[in-house]
mmCIF file of C-alpha atoms in Angstrom:
data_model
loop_
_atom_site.group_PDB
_atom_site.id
_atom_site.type_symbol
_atom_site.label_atom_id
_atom_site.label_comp_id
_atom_site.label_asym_id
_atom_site.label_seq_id
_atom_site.Cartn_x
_atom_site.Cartn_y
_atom_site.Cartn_z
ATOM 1 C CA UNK A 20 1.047 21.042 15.087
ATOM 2 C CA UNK A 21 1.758 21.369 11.058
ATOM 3 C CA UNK A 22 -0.338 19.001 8.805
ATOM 4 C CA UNK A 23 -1.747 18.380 5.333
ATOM 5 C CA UNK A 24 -5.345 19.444 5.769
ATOM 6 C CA UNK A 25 -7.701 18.629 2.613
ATOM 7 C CA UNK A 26 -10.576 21.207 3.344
ATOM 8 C CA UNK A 27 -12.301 20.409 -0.521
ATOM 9 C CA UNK A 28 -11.316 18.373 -3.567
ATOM 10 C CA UNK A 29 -7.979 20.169 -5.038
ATOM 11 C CA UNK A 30 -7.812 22.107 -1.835
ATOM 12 C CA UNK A 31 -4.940 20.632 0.354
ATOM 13 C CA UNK A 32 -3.811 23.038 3.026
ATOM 14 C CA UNK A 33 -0.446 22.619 5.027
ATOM 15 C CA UNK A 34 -1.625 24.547 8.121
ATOM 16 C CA UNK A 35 -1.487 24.018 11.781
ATOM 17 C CA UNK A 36 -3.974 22.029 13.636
ATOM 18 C CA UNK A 37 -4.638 21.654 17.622
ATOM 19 C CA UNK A 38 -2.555 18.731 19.239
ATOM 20 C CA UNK A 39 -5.078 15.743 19.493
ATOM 21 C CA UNK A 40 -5.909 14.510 22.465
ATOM 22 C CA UNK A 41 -5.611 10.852 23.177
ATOM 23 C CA UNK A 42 -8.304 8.704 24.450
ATOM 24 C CA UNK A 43 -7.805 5.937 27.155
ATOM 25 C CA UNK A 44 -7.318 3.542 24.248
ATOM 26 C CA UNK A 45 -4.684 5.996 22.351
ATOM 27 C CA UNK A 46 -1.152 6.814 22.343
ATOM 28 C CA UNK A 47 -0.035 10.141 21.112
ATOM 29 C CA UNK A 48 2.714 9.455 18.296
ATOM 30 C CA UNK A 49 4.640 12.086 16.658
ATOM 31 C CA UNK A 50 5.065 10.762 12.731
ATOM 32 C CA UNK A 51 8.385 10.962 11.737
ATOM 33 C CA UNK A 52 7.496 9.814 7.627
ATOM 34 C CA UNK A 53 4.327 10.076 6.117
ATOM 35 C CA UNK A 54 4.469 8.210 2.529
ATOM 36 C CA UNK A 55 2.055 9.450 -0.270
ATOM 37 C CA UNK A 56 0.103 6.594 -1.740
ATOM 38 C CA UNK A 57 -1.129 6.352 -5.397
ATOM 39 C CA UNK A 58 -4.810 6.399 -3.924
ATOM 40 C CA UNK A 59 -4.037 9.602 -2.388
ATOM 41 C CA UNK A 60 -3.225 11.442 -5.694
ATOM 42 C CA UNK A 61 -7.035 10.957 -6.576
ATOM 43 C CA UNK A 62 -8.255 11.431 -3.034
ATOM 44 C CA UNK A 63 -7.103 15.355 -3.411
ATOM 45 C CA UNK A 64 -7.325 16.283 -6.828
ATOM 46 C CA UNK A 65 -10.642 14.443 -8.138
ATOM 47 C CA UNK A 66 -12.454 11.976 -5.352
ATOM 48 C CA UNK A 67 -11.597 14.203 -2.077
ATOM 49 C CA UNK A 68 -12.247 12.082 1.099
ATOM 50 C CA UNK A 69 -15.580 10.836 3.602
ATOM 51 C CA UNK A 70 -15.734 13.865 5.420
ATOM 52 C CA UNK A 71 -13.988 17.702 5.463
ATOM 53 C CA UNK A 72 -11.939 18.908 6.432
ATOM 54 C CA UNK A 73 -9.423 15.671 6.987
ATOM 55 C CA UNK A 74 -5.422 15.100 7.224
ATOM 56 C CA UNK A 75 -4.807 12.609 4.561
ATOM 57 C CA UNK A 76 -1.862 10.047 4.888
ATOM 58 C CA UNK A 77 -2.410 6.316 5.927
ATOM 59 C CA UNK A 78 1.325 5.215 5.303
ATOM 60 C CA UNK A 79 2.856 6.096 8.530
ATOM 61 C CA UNK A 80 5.533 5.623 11.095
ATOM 62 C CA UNK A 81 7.011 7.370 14.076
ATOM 63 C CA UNK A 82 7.397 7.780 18.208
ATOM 64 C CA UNK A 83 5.693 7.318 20.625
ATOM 65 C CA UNK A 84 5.845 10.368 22.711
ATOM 66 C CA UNK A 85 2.959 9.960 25.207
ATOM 67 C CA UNK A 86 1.648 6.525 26.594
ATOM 68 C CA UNK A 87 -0.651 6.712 29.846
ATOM 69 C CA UNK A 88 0.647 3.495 30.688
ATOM 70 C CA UNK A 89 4.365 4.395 30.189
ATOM 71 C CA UNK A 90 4.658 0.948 28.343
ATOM 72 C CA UNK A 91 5.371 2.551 25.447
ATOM 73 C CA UNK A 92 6.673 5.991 25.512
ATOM 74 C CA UNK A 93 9.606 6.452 23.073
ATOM 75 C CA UNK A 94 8.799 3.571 21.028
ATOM 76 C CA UNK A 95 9.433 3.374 17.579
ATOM 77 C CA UNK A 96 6.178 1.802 15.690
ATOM 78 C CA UNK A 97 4.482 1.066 12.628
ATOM 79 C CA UNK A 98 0.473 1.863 12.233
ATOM 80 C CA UNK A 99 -2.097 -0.586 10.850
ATOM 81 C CA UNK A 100 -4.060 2.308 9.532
ATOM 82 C CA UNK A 101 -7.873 0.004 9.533
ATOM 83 C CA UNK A 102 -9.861 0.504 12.853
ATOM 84 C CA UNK A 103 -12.143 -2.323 12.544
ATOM 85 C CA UNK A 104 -15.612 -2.506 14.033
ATOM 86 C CA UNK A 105 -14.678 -5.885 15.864
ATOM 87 C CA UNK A 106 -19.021 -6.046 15.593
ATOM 88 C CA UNK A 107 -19.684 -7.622 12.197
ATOM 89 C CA UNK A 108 -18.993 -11.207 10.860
ATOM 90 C CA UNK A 109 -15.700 -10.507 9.237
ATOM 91 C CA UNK A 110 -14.428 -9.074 12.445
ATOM 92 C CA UNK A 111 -15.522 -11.540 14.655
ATOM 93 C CA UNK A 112 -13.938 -14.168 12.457
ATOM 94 C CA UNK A 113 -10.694 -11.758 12.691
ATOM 95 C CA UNK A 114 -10.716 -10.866 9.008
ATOM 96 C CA UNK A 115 -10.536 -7.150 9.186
ATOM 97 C CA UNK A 116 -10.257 -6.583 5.626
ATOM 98 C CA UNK A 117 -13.851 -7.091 5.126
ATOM 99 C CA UNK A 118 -14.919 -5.321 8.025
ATOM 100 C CA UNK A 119 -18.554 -3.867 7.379
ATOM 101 C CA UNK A 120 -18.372 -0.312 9.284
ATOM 102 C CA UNK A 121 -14.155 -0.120 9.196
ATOM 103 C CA UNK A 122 -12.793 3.456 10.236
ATOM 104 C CA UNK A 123 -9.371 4.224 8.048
ATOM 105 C CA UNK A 124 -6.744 6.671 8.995
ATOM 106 C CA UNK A 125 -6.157 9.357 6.379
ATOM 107 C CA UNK A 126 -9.402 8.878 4.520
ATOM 108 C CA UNK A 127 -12.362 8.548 7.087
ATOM 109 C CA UNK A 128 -10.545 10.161 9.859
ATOM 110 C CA UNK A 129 -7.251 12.322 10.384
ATOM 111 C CA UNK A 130 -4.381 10.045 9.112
ATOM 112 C CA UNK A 131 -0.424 10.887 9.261
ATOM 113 C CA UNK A 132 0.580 13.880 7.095
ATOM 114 C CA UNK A 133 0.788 15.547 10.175
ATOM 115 C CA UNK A 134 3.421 16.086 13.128
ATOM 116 C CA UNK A 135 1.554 13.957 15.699
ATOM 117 C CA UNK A 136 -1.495 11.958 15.873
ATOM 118 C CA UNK A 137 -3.784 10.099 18.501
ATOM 119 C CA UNK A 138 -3.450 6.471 16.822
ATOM 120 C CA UNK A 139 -5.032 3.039 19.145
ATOM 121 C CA UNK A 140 -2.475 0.792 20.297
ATOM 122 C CA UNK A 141 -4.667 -1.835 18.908
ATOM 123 C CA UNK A 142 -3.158 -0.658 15.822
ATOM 124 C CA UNK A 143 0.700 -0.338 16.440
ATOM 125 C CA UNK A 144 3.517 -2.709 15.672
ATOM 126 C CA UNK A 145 6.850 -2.195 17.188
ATOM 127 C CA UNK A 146 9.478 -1.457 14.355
ATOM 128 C CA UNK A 147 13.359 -2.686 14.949
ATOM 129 C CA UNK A 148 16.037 -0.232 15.955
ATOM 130 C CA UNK A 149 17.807 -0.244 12.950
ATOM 131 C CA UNK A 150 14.889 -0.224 10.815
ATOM 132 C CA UNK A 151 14.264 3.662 9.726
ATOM 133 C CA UNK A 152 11.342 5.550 9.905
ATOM 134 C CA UNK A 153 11.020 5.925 6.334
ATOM 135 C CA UNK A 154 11.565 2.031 5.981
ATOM 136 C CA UNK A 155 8.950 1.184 8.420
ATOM 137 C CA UNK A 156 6.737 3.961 6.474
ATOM 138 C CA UNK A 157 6.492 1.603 3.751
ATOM 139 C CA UNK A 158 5.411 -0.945 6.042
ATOM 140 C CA UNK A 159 2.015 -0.831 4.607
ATOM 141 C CA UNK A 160 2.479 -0.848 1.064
ATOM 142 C CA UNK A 161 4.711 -3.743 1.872
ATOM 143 C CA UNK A 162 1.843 -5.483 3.792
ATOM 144 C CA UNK A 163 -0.833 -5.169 0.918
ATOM 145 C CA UNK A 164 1.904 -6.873 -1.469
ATOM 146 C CA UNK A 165 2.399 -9.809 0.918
ATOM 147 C CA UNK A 166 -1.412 -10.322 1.578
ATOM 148 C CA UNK A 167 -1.741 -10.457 -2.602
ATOM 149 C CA UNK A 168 1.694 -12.888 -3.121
ATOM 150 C CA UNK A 169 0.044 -15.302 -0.375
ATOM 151 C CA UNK A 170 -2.931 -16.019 -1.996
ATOM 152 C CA UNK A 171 -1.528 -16.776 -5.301
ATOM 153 C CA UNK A 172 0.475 -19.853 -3.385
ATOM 154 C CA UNK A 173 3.538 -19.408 -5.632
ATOM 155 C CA UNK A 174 5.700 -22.713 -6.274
ATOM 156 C CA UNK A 175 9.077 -23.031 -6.195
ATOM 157 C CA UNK A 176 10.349 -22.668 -10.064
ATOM 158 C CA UNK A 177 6.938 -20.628 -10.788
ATOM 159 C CA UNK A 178 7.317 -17.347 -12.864
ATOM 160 C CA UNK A 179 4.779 -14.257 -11.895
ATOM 161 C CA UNK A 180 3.950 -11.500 -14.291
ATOM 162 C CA UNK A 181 2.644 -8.201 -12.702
ATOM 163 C CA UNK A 182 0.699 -5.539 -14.298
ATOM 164 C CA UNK A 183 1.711 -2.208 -12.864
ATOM 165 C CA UNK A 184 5.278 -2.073 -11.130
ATOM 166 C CA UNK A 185 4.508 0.675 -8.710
ATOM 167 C CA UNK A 186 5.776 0.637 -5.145
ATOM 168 C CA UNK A 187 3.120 -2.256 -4.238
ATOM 169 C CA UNK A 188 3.914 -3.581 -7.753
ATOM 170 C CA UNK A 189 7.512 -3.872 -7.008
ATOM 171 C CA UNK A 190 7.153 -5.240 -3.674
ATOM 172 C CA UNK A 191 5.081 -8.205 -4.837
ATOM 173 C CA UNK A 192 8.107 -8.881 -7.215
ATOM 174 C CA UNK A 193 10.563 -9.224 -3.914
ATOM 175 C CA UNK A 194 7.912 -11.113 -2.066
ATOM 176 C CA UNK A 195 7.424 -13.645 -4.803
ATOM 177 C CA UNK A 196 10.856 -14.510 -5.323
ATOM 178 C CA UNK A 197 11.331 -14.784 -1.393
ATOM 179 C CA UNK A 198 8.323 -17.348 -1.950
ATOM 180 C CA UNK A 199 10.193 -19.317 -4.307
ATOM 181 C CA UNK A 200 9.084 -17.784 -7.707
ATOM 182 C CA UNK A 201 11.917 -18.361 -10.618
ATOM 183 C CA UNK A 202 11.484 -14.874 -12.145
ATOM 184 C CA UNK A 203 8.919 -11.854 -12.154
ATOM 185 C CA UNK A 204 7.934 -10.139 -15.030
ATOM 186 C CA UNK A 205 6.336 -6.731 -15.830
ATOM 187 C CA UNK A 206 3.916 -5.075 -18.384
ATOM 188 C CA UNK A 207 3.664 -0.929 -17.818
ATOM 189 C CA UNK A 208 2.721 1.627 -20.516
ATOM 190 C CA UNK A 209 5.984 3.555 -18.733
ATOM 191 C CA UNK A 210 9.313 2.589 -19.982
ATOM 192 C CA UNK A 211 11.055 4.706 -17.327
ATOM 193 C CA UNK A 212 9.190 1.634 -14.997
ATOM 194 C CA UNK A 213 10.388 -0.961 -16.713
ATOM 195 C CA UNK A 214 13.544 0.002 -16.525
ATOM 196 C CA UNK A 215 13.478 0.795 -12.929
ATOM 197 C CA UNK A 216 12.541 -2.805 -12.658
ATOM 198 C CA UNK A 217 15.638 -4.032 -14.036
ATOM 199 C CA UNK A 218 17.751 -2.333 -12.101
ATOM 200 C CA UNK A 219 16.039 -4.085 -8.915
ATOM 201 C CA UNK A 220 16.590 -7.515 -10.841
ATOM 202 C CA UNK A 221 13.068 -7.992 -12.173
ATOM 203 C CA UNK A 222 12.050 -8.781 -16.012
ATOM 204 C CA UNK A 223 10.394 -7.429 -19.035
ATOM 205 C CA UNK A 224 7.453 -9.059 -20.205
ATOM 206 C CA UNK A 225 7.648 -10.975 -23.222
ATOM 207 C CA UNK A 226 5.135 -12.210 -25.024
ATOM 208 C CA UNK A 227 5.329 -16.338 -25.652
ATOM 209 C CA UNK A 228 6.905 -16.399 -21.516
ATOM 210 C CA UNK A 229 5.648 -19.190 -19.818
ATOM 211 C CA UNK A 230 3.434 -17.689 -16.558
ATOM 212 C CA UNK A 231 2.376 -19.535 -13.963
ATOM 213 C CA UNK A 232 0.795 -16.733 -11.622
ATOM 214 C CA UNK A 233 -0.481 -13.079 -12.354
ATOM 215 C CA UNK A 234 -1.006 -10.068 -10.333
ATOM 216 C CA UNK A 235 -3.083 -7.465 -12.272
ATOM 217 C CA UNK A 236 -2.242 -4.327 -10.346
ATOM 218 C CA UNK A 237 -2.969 -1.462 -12.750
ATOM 219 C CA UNK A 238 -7.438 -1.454 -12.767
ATOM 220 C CA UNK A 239 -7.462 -0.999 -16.192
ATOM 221 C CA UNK A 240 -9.673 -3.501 -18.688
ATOM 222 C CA UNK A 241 -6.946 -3.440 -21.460
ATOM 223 C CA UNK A 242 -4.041 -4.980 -18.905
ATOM 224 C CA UNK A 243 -6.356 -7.719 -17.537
ATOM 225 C CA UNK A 244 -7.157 -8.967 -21.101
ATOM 226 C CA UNK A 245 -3.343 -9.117 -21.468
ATOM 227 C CA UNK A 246 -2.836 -10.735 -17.969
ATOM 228 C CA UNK A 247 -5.027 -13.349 -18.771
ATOM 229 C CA UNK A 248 -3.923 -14.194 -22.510
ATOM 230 C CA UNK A 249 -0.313 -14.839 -21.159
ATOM 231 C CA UNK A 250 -1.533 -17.100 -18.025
ATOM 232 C CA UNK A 251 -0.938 -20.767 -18.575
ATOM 233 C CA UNK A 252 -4.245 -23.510 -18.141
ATOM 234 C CA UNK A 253 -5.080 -23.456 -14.331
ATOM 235 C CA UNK A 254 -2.996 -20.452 -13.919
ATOM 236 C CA UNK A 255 -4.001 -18.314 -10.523
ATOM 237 C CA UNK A 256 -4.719 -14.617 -10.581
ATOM 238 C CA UNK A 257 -4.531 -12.103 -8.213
ATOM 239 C CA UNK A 258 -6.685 -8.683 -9.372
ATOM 240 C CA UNK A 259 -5.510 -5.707 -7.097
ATOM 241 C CA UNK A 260 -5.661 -2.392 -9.214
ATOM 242 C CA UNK A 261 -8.242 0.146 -7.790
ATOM 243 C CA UNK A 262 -10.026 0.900 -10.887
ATOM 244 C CA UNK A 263 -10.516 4.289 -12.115
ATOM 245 C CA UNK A 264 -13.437 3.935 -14.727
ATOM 246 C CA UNK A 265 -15.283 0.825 -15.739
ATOM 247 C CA UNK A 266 -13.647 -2.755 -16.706
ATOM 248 C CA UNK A 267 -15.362 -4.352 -19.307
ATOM 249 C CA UNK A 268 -14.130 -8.090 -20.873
ATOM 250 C CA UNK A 269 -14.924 -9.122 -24.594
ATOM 251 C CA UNK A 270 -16.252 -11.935 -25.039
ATOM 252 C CA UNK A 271 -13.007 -13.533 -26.150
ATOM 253 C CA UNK A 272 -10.850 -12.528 -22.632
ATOM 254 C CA UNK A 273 -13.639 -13.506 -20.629
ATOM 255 C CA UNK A 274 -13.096 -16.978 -22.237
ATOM 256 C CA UNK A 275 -9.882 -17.312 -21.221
ATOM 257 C CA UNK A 276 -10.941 -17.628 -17.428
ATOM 258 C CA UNK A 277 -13.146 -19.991 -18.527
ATOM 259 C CA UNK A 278 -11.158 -22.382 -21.091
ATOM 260 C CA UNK A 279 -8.139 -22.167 -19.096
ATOM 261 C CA UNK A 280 -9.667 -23.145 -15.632
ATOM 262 C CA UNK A 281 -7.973 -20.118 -14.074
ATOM 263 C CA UNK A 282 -8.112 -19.178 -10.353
ATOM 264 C CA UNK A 283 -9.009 -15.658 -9.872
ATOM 265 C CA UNK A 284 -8.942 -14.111 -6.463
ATOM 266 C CA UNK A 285 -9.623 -10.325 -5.129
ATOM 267 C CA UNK A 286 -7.396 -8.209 -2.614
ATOM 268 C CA UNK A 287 -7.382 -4.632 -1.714
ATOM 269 C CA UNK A 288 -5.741 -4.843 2.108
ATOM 270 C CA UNK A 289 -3.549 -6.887 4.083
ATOM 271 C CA UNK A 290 -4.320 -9.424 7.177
ATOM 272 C CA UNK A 291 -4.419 -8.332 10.538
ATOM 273 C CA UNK A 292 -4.732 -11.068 12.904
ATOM 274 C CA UNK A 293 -2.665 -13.987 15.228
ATOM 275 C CA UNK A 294 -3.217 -16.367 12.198
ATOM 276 C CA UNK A 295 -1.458 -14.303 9.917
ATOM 277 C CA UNK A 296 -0.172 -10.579 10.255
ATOM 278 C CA UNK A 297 0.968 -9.556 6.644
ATOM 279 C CA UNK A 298 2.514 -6.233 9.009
ATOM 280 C CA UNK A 299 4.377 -8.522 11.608
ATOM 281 C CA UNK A 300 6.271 -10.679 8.800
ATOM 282 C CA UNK A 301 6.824 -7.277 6.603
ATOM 283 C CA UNK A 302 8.591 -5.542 9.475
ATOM 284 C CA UNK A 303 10.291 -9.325 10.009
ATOM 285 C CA UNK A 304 11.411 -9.369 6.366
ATOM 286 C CA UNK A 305 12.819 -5.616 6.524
ATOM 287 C CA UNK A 306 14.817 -6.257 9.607
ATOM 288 C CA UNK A 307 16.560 -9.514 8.655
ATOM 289 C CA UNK A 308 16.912 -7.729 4.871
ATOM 290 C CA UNK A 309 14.675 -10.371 2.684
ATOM 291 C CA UNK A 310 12.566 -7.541 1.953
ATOM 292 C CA UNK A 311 14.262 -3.923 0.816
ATOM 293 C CA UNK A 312 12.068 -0.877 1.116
ATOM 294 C CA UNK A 313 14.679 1.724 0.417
ATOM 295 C CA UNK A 314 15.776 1.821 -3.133
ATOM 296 C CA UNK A 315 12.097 2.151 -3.930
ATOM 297 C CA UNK A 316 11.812 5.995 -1.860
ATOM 298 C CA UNK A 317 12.956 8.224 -4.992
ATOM 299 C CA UNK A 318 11.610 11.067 -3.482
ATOM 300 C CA UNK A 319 11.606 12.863 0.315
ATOM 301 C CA UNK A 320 9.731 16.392 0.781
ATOM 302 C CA UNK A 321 9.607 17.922 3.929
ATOM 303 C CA UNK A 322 5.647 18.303 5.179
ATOM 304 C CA UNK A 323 5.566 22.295 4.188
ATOM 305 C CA UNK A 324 5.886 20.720 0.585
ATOM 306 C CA UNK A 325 3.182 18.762 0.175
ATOM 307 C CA UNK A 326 1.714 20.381 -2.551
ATOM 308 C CA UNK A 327 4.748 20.498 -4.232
ATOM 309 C CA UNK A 328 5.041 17.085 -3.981
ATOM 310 C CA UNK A 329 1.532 15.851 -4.988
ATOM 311 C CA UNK A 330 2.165 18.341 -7.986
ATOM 312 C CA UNK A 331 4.922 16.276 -9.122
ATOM 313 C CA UNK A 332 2.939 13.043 -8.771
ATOM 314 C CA UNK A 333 -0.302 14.160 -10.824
ATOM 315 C CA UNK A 334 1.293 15.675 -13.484
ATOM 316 C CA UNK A 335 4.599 12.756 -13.670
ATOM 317 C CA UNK A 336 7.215 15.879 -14.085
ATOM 318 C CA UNK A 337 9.982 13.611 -12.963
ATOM 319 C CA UNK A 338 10.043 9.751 -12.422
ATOM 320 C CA UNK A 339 8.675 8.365 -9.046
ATOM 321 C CA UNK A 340 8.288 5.439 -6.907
ATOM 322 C CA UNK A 341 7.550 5.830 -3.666
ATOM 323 C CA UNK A 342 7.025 9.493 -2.745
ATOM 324 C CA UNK A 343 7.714 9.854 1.236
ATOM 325 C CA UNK A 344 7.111 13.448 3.619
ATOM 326 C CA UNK A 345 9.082 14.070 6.099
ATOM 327 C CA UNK A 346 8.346 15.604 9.284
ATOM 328 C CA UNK A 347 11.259 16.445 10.727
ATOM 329 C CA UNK A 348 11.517 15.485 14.699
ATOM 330 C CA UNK A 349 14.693 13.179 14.903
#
């Protein structure tokens, strides 16, 4: 099989690979749409990844072509890409996200970029018929966005401002107004963003804007000052951007959390688990069209690409969203 190999740090290989071999607990999927996440831009060109050499890709949908069981064979699924250890605290109390010893598709072990891959059936989700693959693709993305709208506990008539309006960016904007926000506004240093964002139906960021809620989605110390010098008194906060260097506060922004009796939570996942499944209620909101994937996906490369495309992302040649391989199949 074809896949996106990364054998060093800047060395991403599209090359062909053995067909795995699935274990009693495994189904053998054949990806149909791999998409390439922000975190993966770094993860080839400056962090690389736990081990080499590894397939990256942990956004990920396709078919199941071979199920022991049968139960499953030709199945169209979604994967939770977080292998938990199901041995530590977190995962006994079913929170994954906080697993101690978690195993991750595409960064710790071979993920999607890749024409088929072993994948547990712990971690699949069956995706609707007319749902594409490239729809249920972003399925994660659109997971990690729901897990950060839910703990900020929006009220109707509430107005969010988000720092960053990336895919996951713009995806909390449509969960927050399914959740009863008024409007959602956005800060970005790139003005091809902002407009994108308008065209969805989303906001500028003005300064003097009453805001009730804030997701800080960016990592950087000079948007989090800003996020929390627009929040209102007991304002809640959601910080999700992966940072890239050091965030340090002045004094002055570090008062702000204090004097304004703000609410400040962390997220960098989704949930996993019969109490709430951020994945079963994102696939939910795609199918019954509360939640629309597809105008994000500005760009589709076939799999032989891949460098082409990551190209494209690290030096910003054109304007992206959501940049999705393709790899072939149906």
């Amino acid at each position: 099989m074809k896949c996106a190999n990364l054998h060093a740090i800047n060395d991403l290989r599209y090359e062909e690979l053995p067909m795995p071999q699935c274990n009693e607990d495994e189904v053998l999927v054949q990806v149909m749409n791999c998409g390439i996440c922000g975190s993966d831009v770094p993860r080839v060109y400056t962090k690389g990844t736990y081990s080499f050499p590894l397939v990256i890709g942990h956004e990920f949908a396709g078919k199941v072509v071979e199920d022991p069981t049968g139960e499953l064979t030709g199945k169209k699924v979604a994967v939770f890409p977080l292998l938990p250890c199901f041995s530590c605290d977190s995962c006994k109390a079913e929170n994954y996200a906080t697993c101690e010893d978690y195993d991750y598709y595409g960064s710790r072990r071979n993920g999607g970029m890749s024409e088929y891959i072993a994948v547990k059936r712990w971690n699949l989700l069956p995706v609707a018929d007319h749902v594409s693959y490239q729809e249920a693709a972003m399925c994660e993305p659109a997971s990690v966005a729901r897990h950060a709208v839910s703990k900020l506990n929006i009220k109707e008539g509430e107005n969010l401002l988000v720092s960053g309006a990336g895919p996951i960016g713009i995806l909390v904007g449509q969960w927050a107004k399914t959740f009863g926000a008024k409007n959602v506004y956005y800060f970005e240093v790139d003005d091809r963003k902002i407009d994108f964002c308008k065209t969805l139906g989303f906001l500028e960021y003005e300064k003097g804007v009453q805001i009730h809620c804030v997701l800080e989605g960016t990592g950087f110390a000079d948007a989090l000052s800003k996020c929390l010098e627009a929040i209102v008194p007991g304002g809640r906060m959601v910080l999700m951007g992966n940072p890239a260097k050091e965030v340090c506060l002045s004094q002055n922004t570090y008062w702000h959390i204090l004097r304004k009796e703000l609410t400040v939570y962390g997220t960098w996942n989704s949930s996993y688990n019969p109490r709430q499944n951020d994945w079963v209620e994102s696939l939910k909101a795609m199918a019954d069209g509360r939640i629309d994937v597809k105008p994000l996906i500005t760009h589709v490369f076939p799999l032989e690409q891949c460098n082409e495309a990551f190209e494209m992302m690290k030096n910003r040649t054109e304007f992206f969203n959501k940049v999705m391989l393709e790899m072939g199949g149906e």
